[in-house]
CSV table of C-alpha atoms in Angstrom, one decimal:
chain,number,residue,atom,x,y,z
A,1,MET,CA,0.0,0.0,0.0
A,2,ARG,CA,1.1,3.6,-0.7
A,3,LEU,CA,0.3,5.8,2.3
A,4,LEU,CA,0.8,9.6,2.5
A,5,VAL,CA,1.0,11.0,6.0
A,6,VAL,CA,0.5,14.6,7.0
A,7,SER,CA,2.0,15.3,10.4
A,8,HIS,CA,3.4,18.2,12.3
A,9,ALA,CA,4.8,15.8,14.9
A,10,CYS,CA,7.1,14.2,12.2
A,11,VAL,CA,9.3,17.3,12.2
A,12,THR,CA,10.9,15.4,15.1
A,13,ASP,CA,12.7,12.5,13.6
A,14,ILE,CA,11.8,9.8,16.2
A,15,ASN,CA,8.1,10.2,15.3
A,16,GLN,CA,8.9,8.9,11.8
A,17,GLN,CA,10.0,5.6,13.2
A,18,ILE,CA,6.6,4.0,13.1
A,19,TYR,CA,6.5,4.6,9.3
A,20,LEU,CA,9.9,2.9,9.0
A,21,GLU,CA,8.2,-0.2,10.4
A,22,MET,CA,5.6,0.1,7.7
A,23,GLU,CA,8.3,0.2,5.1
A,24,LYS,CA,9.8,-2.9,6.6
A,25,MET,CA,6.4,-4.6,6.0
A,26,GLY,CA,6.7,-3.7,2.3
A,27,HIS,CA,4.6,-0.5,2.2
A,28,HIS,CA,5.5,2.8,0.8
A,29,VAL,CA,5.2,5.9,3.0
A,30,ASP,CA,5.7,9.6,2.2
A,31,ILE,CA,5.3,12.3,4.9
A,32,ILE,CA,4.3,16.0,4.6
A,33,VAL,CA,5.6,18.1,7.4
A,34,PRO,CA,5.7,21.9,8.2
A,35,SER,CA,9.1,23.4,7.2
A,36,ASN,CA,8.8,26.1,9.8
A,37,PHE,CA,7.0,24.6,12.8
A,38,VAL,CA,7.8,26.2,16.2
A,39,ALA,CA,7.1,24.2,19.4
A,40,THR,CA,5.7,27.0,21.6
A,41,GLY,CA,7.0,26.8,25.2
A,42,LEU,CA,9.9,24.6,24.2
A,43,ALA,CA,11.6,26.7,21.6
A,44,ASN,CA,11.4,30.0,19.9
A,45,LYS,CA,12.6,29.1,16.4
A,46,PRO,CA,11.5,26.5,13.8
A,47,ILE,CA,12.4,22.9,14.4
A,48,LYS,CA,14.9,21.7,11.8
A,49,VAL,CA,13.4,18.7,10.1
A,50,LYS,CA,15.5,15.6,10.3
A,51,ARG,CA,15.1,12.1,8.8
A,52,TRP,CA,14.9,9.1,11.1
A,53,PRO,CA,17.8,6.7,10.2
A,54,GLY,CA,16.6,4.0,7.8
A,55,PHE,CA,13.3,5.7,6.8
A,56,ASN,CA,13.4,5.9,3.0
A,57,GLY,CA,10.1,7.7,2.0
A,58,ARG,CA,9.9,11.2,0.9
A,59,ILE,CA,9.8,13.9,3.5
A,60,ILE,CA,8.0,16.8,1.9
A,61,GLU,CA,8.6,20.1,3.7
A,62,ILE,CA,6.0,22.8,3.2
A,63,PRO,CA,5.8,26.2,5.0
A,64,THR,CA,2.8,26.9,7.1
A,65,ILE,CA,0.7,29.8,8.4
A,66,PHE,CA,0.2,30.1,12.2
A,67,ASN,CA,3.3,27.9,12.6
A,68,LYS,CA,3.3,28.2,16.4
A,69,SER,CA,0.0,26.4,16.9
A,70,ILE,CA,-0.9,22.8,16.5
A,71,PRO,CA,-4.7,23.3,15.8
A,72,LEU,CA,-4.3,26.6,13.8
A,73,HIS,CA,-1.4,25.8,11.5
A,74,PHE,CA,-2.1,25.1,7.8
A,75,TYR,CA,0.0,24.8,4.7
A,76,LYS,CA,0.7,27.8,2.5
A,77,LYS,CA,0.4,26.0,-0.9
A,78,SER,CA,-2.2,23.7,-2.4
A,79,LEU,CA,-1.7,20.0,-1.5
A,80,LYS,CA,-3.4,18.7,-4.6
A,81,LYS,CA,-0.2,18.5,-6.7
A,82,VAL,CA,1.6,16.7,-3.8
A,83,PHE,CA,-1.2,14.2,-3.6
A,84,ALA,CA,-1.1,13.6,-7.4
A,85,ASP,CA,2.7,13.2,-7.4
A,86,SER,CA,2.6,10.8,-4.4
A,87,ASN,CA,-0.4,8.9,-5.9
A,88,PRO,CA,-1.3,7.4,-2.5
A,89,ASP,CA,-3.8,4.6,-1.9
A,90,ALA,CA,-4.7,6.3,1.4
A,91,ILE,CA,-3.9,9.5,3.3
A,92,TYR,CA,-3.4,9.7,7.0
A,93,VAL,CA,-3.8,13.2,8.6
A,94,ALA,CA,-2.1,12.7,12.0
A,95,GLU,CA,-4.0,15.8,13.3
A,96,GLU,CA,-7.1,16.4,15.3
A,97,PRO,CA,-10.4,16.7,13.3
A,98,TYR,CA,-11.1,20.3,14.5
A,99,SER,CA,-7.7,21.5,13.3
A,100,ILE,CA,-7.3,23.7,10.2
A,101,SER,CA,-4.7,21.4,8.7
A,102,CYS,CA,-7.0,18.4,8.9
A,103,TYR,CA,-9.8,20.3,7.2
A,104,GLN,CA,-7.3,21.5,4.5
A,105,VAL,CA,-6.1,18.0,3.8
A,106,LEU,CA,-9.6,16.6,3.5
A,107,LYS,CA,-10.7,19.3,1.1
A,108,SER,CA,-7.7,18.7,-1.1
A,109,ALA,CA,-7.6,14.9,-0.9
A,110,LEU,CA,-11.1,13.8,-1.7
A,111,SER,CA,-10.7,14.3,-5.4
A,112,HIS,CA,-7.8,11.9,-5.3
A,113,THR,CA,-8.9,9.3,-2.8
A,114,THR,CA,-11.8,8.8,-0.3
A,115,ALA,CA,-9.5,6.6,1.9
A,116,VAL,CA,-8.6,9.5,4.2
A,117,GLY,CA,-8.2,9.1,8.0
A,118,PHE,CA,-7.5,11.4,10.9
A,119,TYR,CA,-6.0,11.0,14.4
A,120,SER,CA,-7.7,11.9,17.7
A,121,ALA,CA,-6.6,12.0,21.3
A,122,GLN,CA,-9.3,14.4,22.5
A,123,ASN,CA,-10.8,12.7,25.5
A,124,ILE,CA,-13.0,15.5,26.8
A,125,GLN,CA,-16.0,16.7,24.7
A,126,LYS,CA,-15.5,20.3,23.8
A,127,GLU,CA,-17.5,22.8,21.8
A,128,TYR,CA,-15.5,25.0,19.5
A,129,PRO,CA,-16.2,28.4,17.9
A,130,PHE,CA,-18.5,28.3,14.8
A,131,LEU,CA,-15.8,28.1,12.1
A,132,PHE,CA,-13.9,25.3,13.8
A,133,LYS,CA,-17.2,23.4,14.5
A,134,LYS,CA,-18.0,23.7,10.8
A,135,MET,CA,-14.6,22.3,9.8
A,136,GLU,CA,-14.9,19.5,12.3
A,137,LYS,CA,-18.3,18.5,11.0
A,138,TYR,CA,-16.9,18.4,7.4
A,139,VAL,CA,-14.1,16.1,8.6
A,140,TYR,CA,-16.6,13.8,10.4
A,141,LYS,CA,-18.7,13.6,7.3
A,142,ASN,CA,-16.0,12.9,4.7
A,143,ALA,CA,-13.2,11.0,6.5
A,144,ALA,CA,-13.3,7.2,6.0
A,145,LEU,CA,-11.4,6.4,9.2
A,146,ALA,CA,-10.7,7.8,12.7
A,147,VAL,CA,-7.6,6.6,14.5
A,148,SER,CA,-8.6,6.9,18.2
A,149,ILE,CA,-6.0,6.3,21.0
A,150,SER,CA,-8.5,5.2,23.6
A,151,ALA,CA,-12.1,4.3,24.5
A,152,ASP,CA,-12.7,7.7,25.9
A,153,VAL,CA,-11.6,9.3,22.7
A,154,THR,CA,-13.9,7.0,20.7
A,155,SER,CA,-16.8,8.0,22.9
A,156,VAL,CA,-16.2,11.7,22.3
A,157,LEU,CA,-16.0,11.1,18.5
A,158,ARG,CA,-19.3,9.2,18.5
A,159,ASN,CA,-21.0,11.8,20.8
A,160,LYS,CA,-20.0,14.6,18.5
A,161,GLY,CA,-21.5,12.9,15.5
A,162,TYR,CA,-18.7,10.9,13.8
A,163,LYS,CA,-20.4,7.9,12.2
A,164,ASN,CA,-17.8,6.2,10.0
A,165,ASN,CA,-15.0,3.7,10.8
A,166,ILE,CA,-13.1,4.0,14.1
A,167,CYS,CA,-10.0,2.0,14.9
A,168,GLU,CA,-8.7,2.2,18.5
A,169,ILE,CA,-4.9,2.2,18.3
A,170,PRO,CA,-2.7,3.3,21.2
A,171,LEU,CA,0.5,5.2,20.9
A,172,GLY,CA,3.6,3.1,20.3
A,173,VAL,CA,7.2,2.9,21.3
A,174,ASP,CA,10.3,2.3,19.1
A,175,GLU,CA,11.5,-1.0,20.5
A,176,GLN,CA,15.0,-0.6,18.9
A,177,HIS,CA,15.6,2.9,20.2
A,178,PHE,CA,14.2,2.5,23.8
A,179,GLN,CA,16.2,-0.3,25.3
A,180,ILE,CA,17.7,-1.4,28.6
A,181,SER,CA,21.4,-0.3,28.8
A,182,GLN,CA,23.7,-0.3,31.8
A,183,LYS,CA,26.1,1.8,29.7
A,184,TRP,CA,23.5,4.6,29.3
A,185,ARG,CA,22.6,4.3,33.0
A,186,LYS,CA,26.2,5.0,34.1
A,187,GLU,CA,26.7,7.6,31.4
A,188,ALA,CA,23.5,9.5,32.4
A,189,ARG,CA,24.4,9.5,36.1
A,190,LYS,CA,27.9,10.7,35.4
A,191,ASP,CA,26.6,13.5,33.2
A,192,ALA,CA,24.0,14.5,35.8
A,193,GLY,CA,26.3,14.3,38.8
A,194,ILE,CA,24.1,11.6,40.4
A,195,PRO,CA,25.8,9.0,42.6
A,196,GLU,CA,25.9,5.6,41.0
A,197,ASN,CA,24.3,3.9,44.1
A,198,ALA,CA,21.4,6.5,44.5
A,199,PHE,CA,17.8,5.4,44.0
A,200,VAL,CA,16.7,7.8,41.2
A,201,ILE,CA,13.1,8.9,41.0
A,202,GLY,CA,12.4,10.4,37.5
A,203,PHE,CA,10.0,12.7,35.7
A,204,ALA,CA,10.1,13.3,32.0
A,205,GLY,CA,7.8,15.8,30.3
A,206,ARG,CA,6.7,19.4,29.9
A,207,LEU,CA,7.0,21.5,33.1
A,208,VAL,CA,3.4,22.8,33.1
A,209,GLN,CA,0.7,22.9,35.7
A,210,GLU,CA,-1.3,19.9,34.5
A,211,LYS,CA,1.7,17.5,34.6
A,212,GLY,CA,1.8,17.8,38.4
A,213,ILE,CA,5.6,18.3,38.8
A,214,ASP,CA,4.9,20.4,42.0
A,215,LEU,CA,3.2,17.4,43.6
A,216,LEU,CA,6.2,15.2,42.9
A,217,ILE,CA,8.7,17.6,44.3
A,218,LYS,CA,6.7,17.9,47.5
A,219,ALA,CA,6.2,14.1,47.8
A,220,PHE,CA,9.9,13.7,47.2
A,221,GLN,CA,10.6,16.1,50.1
A,222,TYR,CA,8.6,13.9,52.4
A,223,ASN,CA,10.6,10.8,51.4
A,224,THR,CA,14.0,12.5,51.9
A,225,LYS,CA,13.2,12.5,55.6
A,226,LYS,CA,12.9,8.7,55.6
A,227,ILE,CA,15.3,7.6,52.9
A,228,GLN,CA,18.9,8.9,52.6
A,229,ASN,CA,20.1,7.8,49.2
A,230,ILE,CA,17.3,9.0,46.9
A,231,HIS,CA,17.6,11.5,44.1
A,232,LEU,CA,15.1,13.3,41.9
A,233,LEU,CA,15.8,13.7,38.2
A,234,ILE,CA,13.5,16.1,36.2
A,235,VAL,CA,13.9,15.9,32.5
A,236,GLY,CA,12.1,18.5,30.5
A,237,ARG,CA,11.4,22.2,30.1
A,238,GLY,CA,8.5,24.6,30.1
A,239,PRO,CA,7.0,27.7,31.7
A,240,LEU,CA,7.2,26.3,35.2
A,241,ILE,CA,11.0,25.7,35.2
A,242,SER,CA,12.0,28.7,37.3
A,243,THR,CA,9.1,28.2,39.8
A,244,MET,CA,10.1,24.5,40.2
A,245,LYS,CA,13.7,25.4,40.8
A,246,GLU,CA,12.7,27.9,43.4
A,247,LYS,CA,10.6,25.2,45.2
A,248,VAL,CA,13.6,22.9,45.2
A,249,MET,CA,15.7,25.6,46.9
A,250,ASP,CA,12.9,26.5,49.4
A,251,TYR,CA,12.6,22.8,50.4
A,252,GLY,CA,16.4,22.6,50.9
A,253,LEU,CA,16.7,19.9,48.1
A,254,LYS,CA,19.3,21.5,45.9
A,255,GLU,CA,21.8,18.6,46.4
A,256,LYS,CA,19.1,15.9,45.8
A,257,VAL,CA,17.3,17.3,42.7
A,258,THR,CA,18.8,17.5,39.1
A,259,PHE,CA,17.0,19.4,36.3
A,260,LYS,CA,17.9,18.3,32.8
A,261,VAL,CA,16.4,21.0,30.5
A,262,ASP,CA,18.3,20.5,27.3
A,263,ALA,CA,17.5,16.8,26.6
A,264,ILE,CA,16.0,16.1,23.2
A,265,HIS,CA,13.5,13.2,22.5
A,266,SER,CA,16.0,11.0,20.8
A,267,GLU,CA,18.2,11.1,23.9
A,268,MET,CA,15.4,10.0,26.3
A,269,PRO,CA,16.4,6.3,26.4
A,270,LYS,CA,19.6,7.4,28.2
A,271,TRP,CA,17.7,9.4,30.8
A,272,PHE,CA,15.0,6.7,31.4
A,273,ASN,CA,17.8,4.2,32.0
A,274,CYS,CA,19.1,6.7,34.6
A,275,MET,CA,15.9,6.2,36.6
A,276,ASP,CA,14.9,3.4,39.1
A,277,VAL,CA,11.3,4.5,39.0
A,278,HIS,CA,9.5,7.0,36.7
A,279,VAL,CA,6.5,9.1,37.8
A,280,LEU,CA,3.7,10.7,35.9
A,281,PRO,CA,1.7,12.8,38.4
A,282,SER,CA,-0.7,14.5,36.0
A,283,LYS,CA,-3.6,16.6,37.3
A,284,THR,CA,-7.0,16.8,35.6
A,285,MET,CA,-7.8,20.4,34.7
A,286,THR,CA,-11.1,22.0,33.6
A,287,ASN,CA,-10.4,21.4,29.9
A,288,TRP,CA,-7.7,18.7,30.0
A,289,ARG,CA,-6.9,15.3,31.4
A,290,GLU,CA,-4.1,12.9,30.6
A,291,GLN,CA,-4.8,11.6,27.1
A,292,PHE,CA,-2.3,8.7,27.2
A,293,GLY,CA,1.1,9.2,28.8
A,294,ARG,CA,3.6,8.1,26.2
A,295,VAL,CA,6.4,8.4,28.7
A,296,LEU,CA,4.9,5.4,30.6
A,297,ILE,CA,5.6,3.1,27.7
A,298,GLU,CA,8.9,4.6,26.8
A,299,ALA,CA,10.1,4.1,30.4
A,300,ALA,CA,8.8,0.6,30.4
A,301,ALA,CA,10.6,-0.2,27.1
A,302,CYS,CA,13.8,0.7,29.0
A,303,GLY,CA,12.8,-1.6,31.8
A,304,VAL,CA,11.8,1.1,34.2
A,305,PRO,CA,8.5,0.8,36.3
A,306,SER,CA,6.2,3.8,36.6
A,307,ILE,CA,4.0,5.4,39.2
A,308,GLY,CA,1.0,7.3,37.8
A,309,SER,CA,-1.9,9.4,39.0
A,310,SER,CA,-5.5,8.5,38.4
A,311,SER,CA,-5.9,11.2,35.7
A,312,GLY,CA,-7.3,10.1,32.4
A,313,GLU,CA,-5.8,7.2,30.6
A,314,ILE,CA,-2.8,6.7,33.0
A,315,PRO,CA,-4.4,3.8,35.1
A,316,PHE,CA,-5.4,1.9,31.9
A,317,VAL,CA,-1.9,2.2,30.3
A,318,LEU,CA,-0.3,1.1,33.6
A,319,GLU,CA,-2.7,-1.9,33.8
A,320,LYS,CA,-1.7,-3.0,30.3
A,321,LEU,CA,1.9,-2.7,31.4
A,322,GLY,CA,1.2,-5.0,34.4
A,323,MET,CA,1.7,-2.1,36.9
A,324,LYS,CA,-0.5,-1.2,39.8
A,325,ALA,CA,1.2,1.9,41.3
A,326,VAL,CA,-1.6,4.4,40.8
A,327,PHE,CA,-2.4,7.2,43.3
A,328,PRO,CA,-5.4,9.5,43.5
A,329,GLU,CA,-4.5,12.6,41.5
A,330,GLY,CA,-3.4,15.5,43.6
A,331,ASN,CA,-2.8,13.3,46.7
A,332,ILE,CA,0.7,14.1,47.8
A,333,GLU,CA,0.7,11.7,50.8
A,334,GLU,CA,-0.4,8.7,48.6
A,335,LEU,CA,2.3,9.6,46.0
A,336,ALA,CA,4.9,9.6,48.8
A,337,LYS,CA,3.7,6.2,49.9
A,338,GLU,CA,4.0,4.8,46.4
A,339,LEU,CA,7.6,6.3,46.1
A,340,GLU,CA,8.5,4.5,49.4
A,341,LEU,CA,7.0,1.2,48.1
A,342,ALA,CA,9.0,1.6,44.9
A,343,TYR,CA,12.2,2.1,46.9
A,344,GLN,CA,11.5,-1.1,48.9
A,345,SER,CA,10.6,-3.2,45.8
A,346,ILE,CA,12.7,-5.2,43.5
A,347,SER,CA,11.9,-4.5,39.8
A,348,HIS,CA,12.5,-6.9,36.9
A,349,PRO,CA,13.6,-4.8,33.9
A,350,GLU,CA,13.5,-7.5,31.3
A,351,ASN,CA,9.9,-8.5,32.3
A,352,ILE,CA,8.8,-4.9,32.2
A,353,ARG,CA,10.3,-4.4,28.8
A,354,ASP,CA,8.8,-7.6,27.4
A,355,ILE,CA,5.3,-6.6,28.4
A,356,ALA,CA,5.7,-3.0,27.0
A,357,ILE,CA,6.9,-4.3,23.6
A,358,SER,CA,4.1,-6.9,23.4
A,359,GLN,CA,1.5,-4.3,24.0
A,360,PHE,CA,2.9,-1.1,22.6
A,361,GLY,CA,5.8,-1.9,20.3
A,362,ASN,CA,5.8,0.2,17.1
A,363,ARG,CA,5.9,-2.9,14.9
A,364,ARG,CA,2.6,-4.0,16.4
A,365,ILE,CA,1.1,-0.5,16.2
A,366,ALA,CA,2.3,0.0,12.6
A,367,ASN,CA,0.7,-3.3,11.6
A,368,LYS,CA,-2.7,-2.2,13.2
A,369,LEU,CA,-2.5,1.1,11.4
A,370,ILE,CA,-1.9,-0.5,8.0
A,371,HIS,CA,-4.8,-3.0,8.5
A,372,ALA,CA,-7.1,-0.1,9.5
A,373,PHE,CA,-6.3,1.8,6.3
A,374,GLN,CA,-6.5,-1.3,4.1
A,375,SER,CA,-10.0,-1.8,5.4
A,376,VAL,CA,-11.1,1.6,3.9
A,377,VAL,CA,-9.1,1.6,0.6
C-alpha cells in the first residue's frame, strides 16, 4: 500500500520511526511536514526537520501559516499536486479533526482518494467556535477512518457525530531505540552528577501545571526525611521551570534534585535508564486530562517501572503494562507512599520491557494502522 502521512509531529525524527516499520512490511510511505513549525513553550525558532535513520520515504517540507499552533497551522500552498505526485492509496492526517490542517487535507484529498483518515486523542468533549465546529463536521462527514487512541476518545467522537469507521490504536514505542542499557545508565548518572548507588526517581515531560511536577517535588521532600540515598531527576522544560527550581531551593533539596532542561527526545532512552522508577503525576484540569502518557511506555521499554496518577488514561496504560502503582491525582501523601514502596521493591527490567513491547511496540502499532487503512481503501 502507498500511504501519505500529514503530520506536524514528524518534524521530530523519532516520530517517523513507526513509518519505517511500515516500510519494513513492504509498504511505501511519504510524509508531509511543516518546514517552519515552532514548538511553543519549548523553543522560539522553527524545528529543523531531520530524517529518522533507515526511513526511505519522501519527507515533503511545506511552509505553514500560524506555525506556532498545532490546531491553527495550515499549509501555504495547495496540496493537490503533492497528492497527485505521491499517488497514495490512502492519506493519514495525523492531526485532530477540529484543526485547520485536517480540514485543509480533506478538502484537497477527496478528489484523489476517499480513503482518508485522521487522528484523535481528544478525551474531553468540547464545543469550538463556529468556524472550527463547521470544519470538524466536514471532517466527520468525509473522513473514512478515525484513529482513536482510547475508548474515551472513541466515545467523544461518537457523541460529537462521527459515524464512520473508528479503529482504537494506542500510541507506540520504538523497541529498537528505547532499550535497557547499563552503559546509558552509568553515562547519564555521570553527566547529571548523580551518585551511582542512588535510588533515582524520575520525571520526563513538559513543566506545566497539568503535569503535576509540583506534587512530585513535595512528595519527594517527604521521602528524603525517611530515605537517605534517593535523588530526583527532572527531564524537561516549560513555563514552570523557574518556579520549580525555586521550590527545590525553598525545600532545601538542591543537592538531591537535578534538572535536565536540554534533553531532546532522541536522547530519552539514556535518561530513562538513569531512573529506578518513573513518575507521571498528572492533574486533571477544567479542559484537560491525561490523554495517554507516552512516557509510561517509553520508560517501560527501558525496563523502568512507573507510578502514575489516576488522571485520564494513565491507570489503563499502567494496567496494560502490568503495573499497579496508581495514586489518587493530587494526593501528595499517597504519592509519597508509592515512592517509598517503589524504593523497597525489586523490579524486573526484562519482564517490564517484554510486556511493554508486546502491548505497545511500534511494529505491532504499525501493523494495526496498516490494517485499518487497508479496510477503507
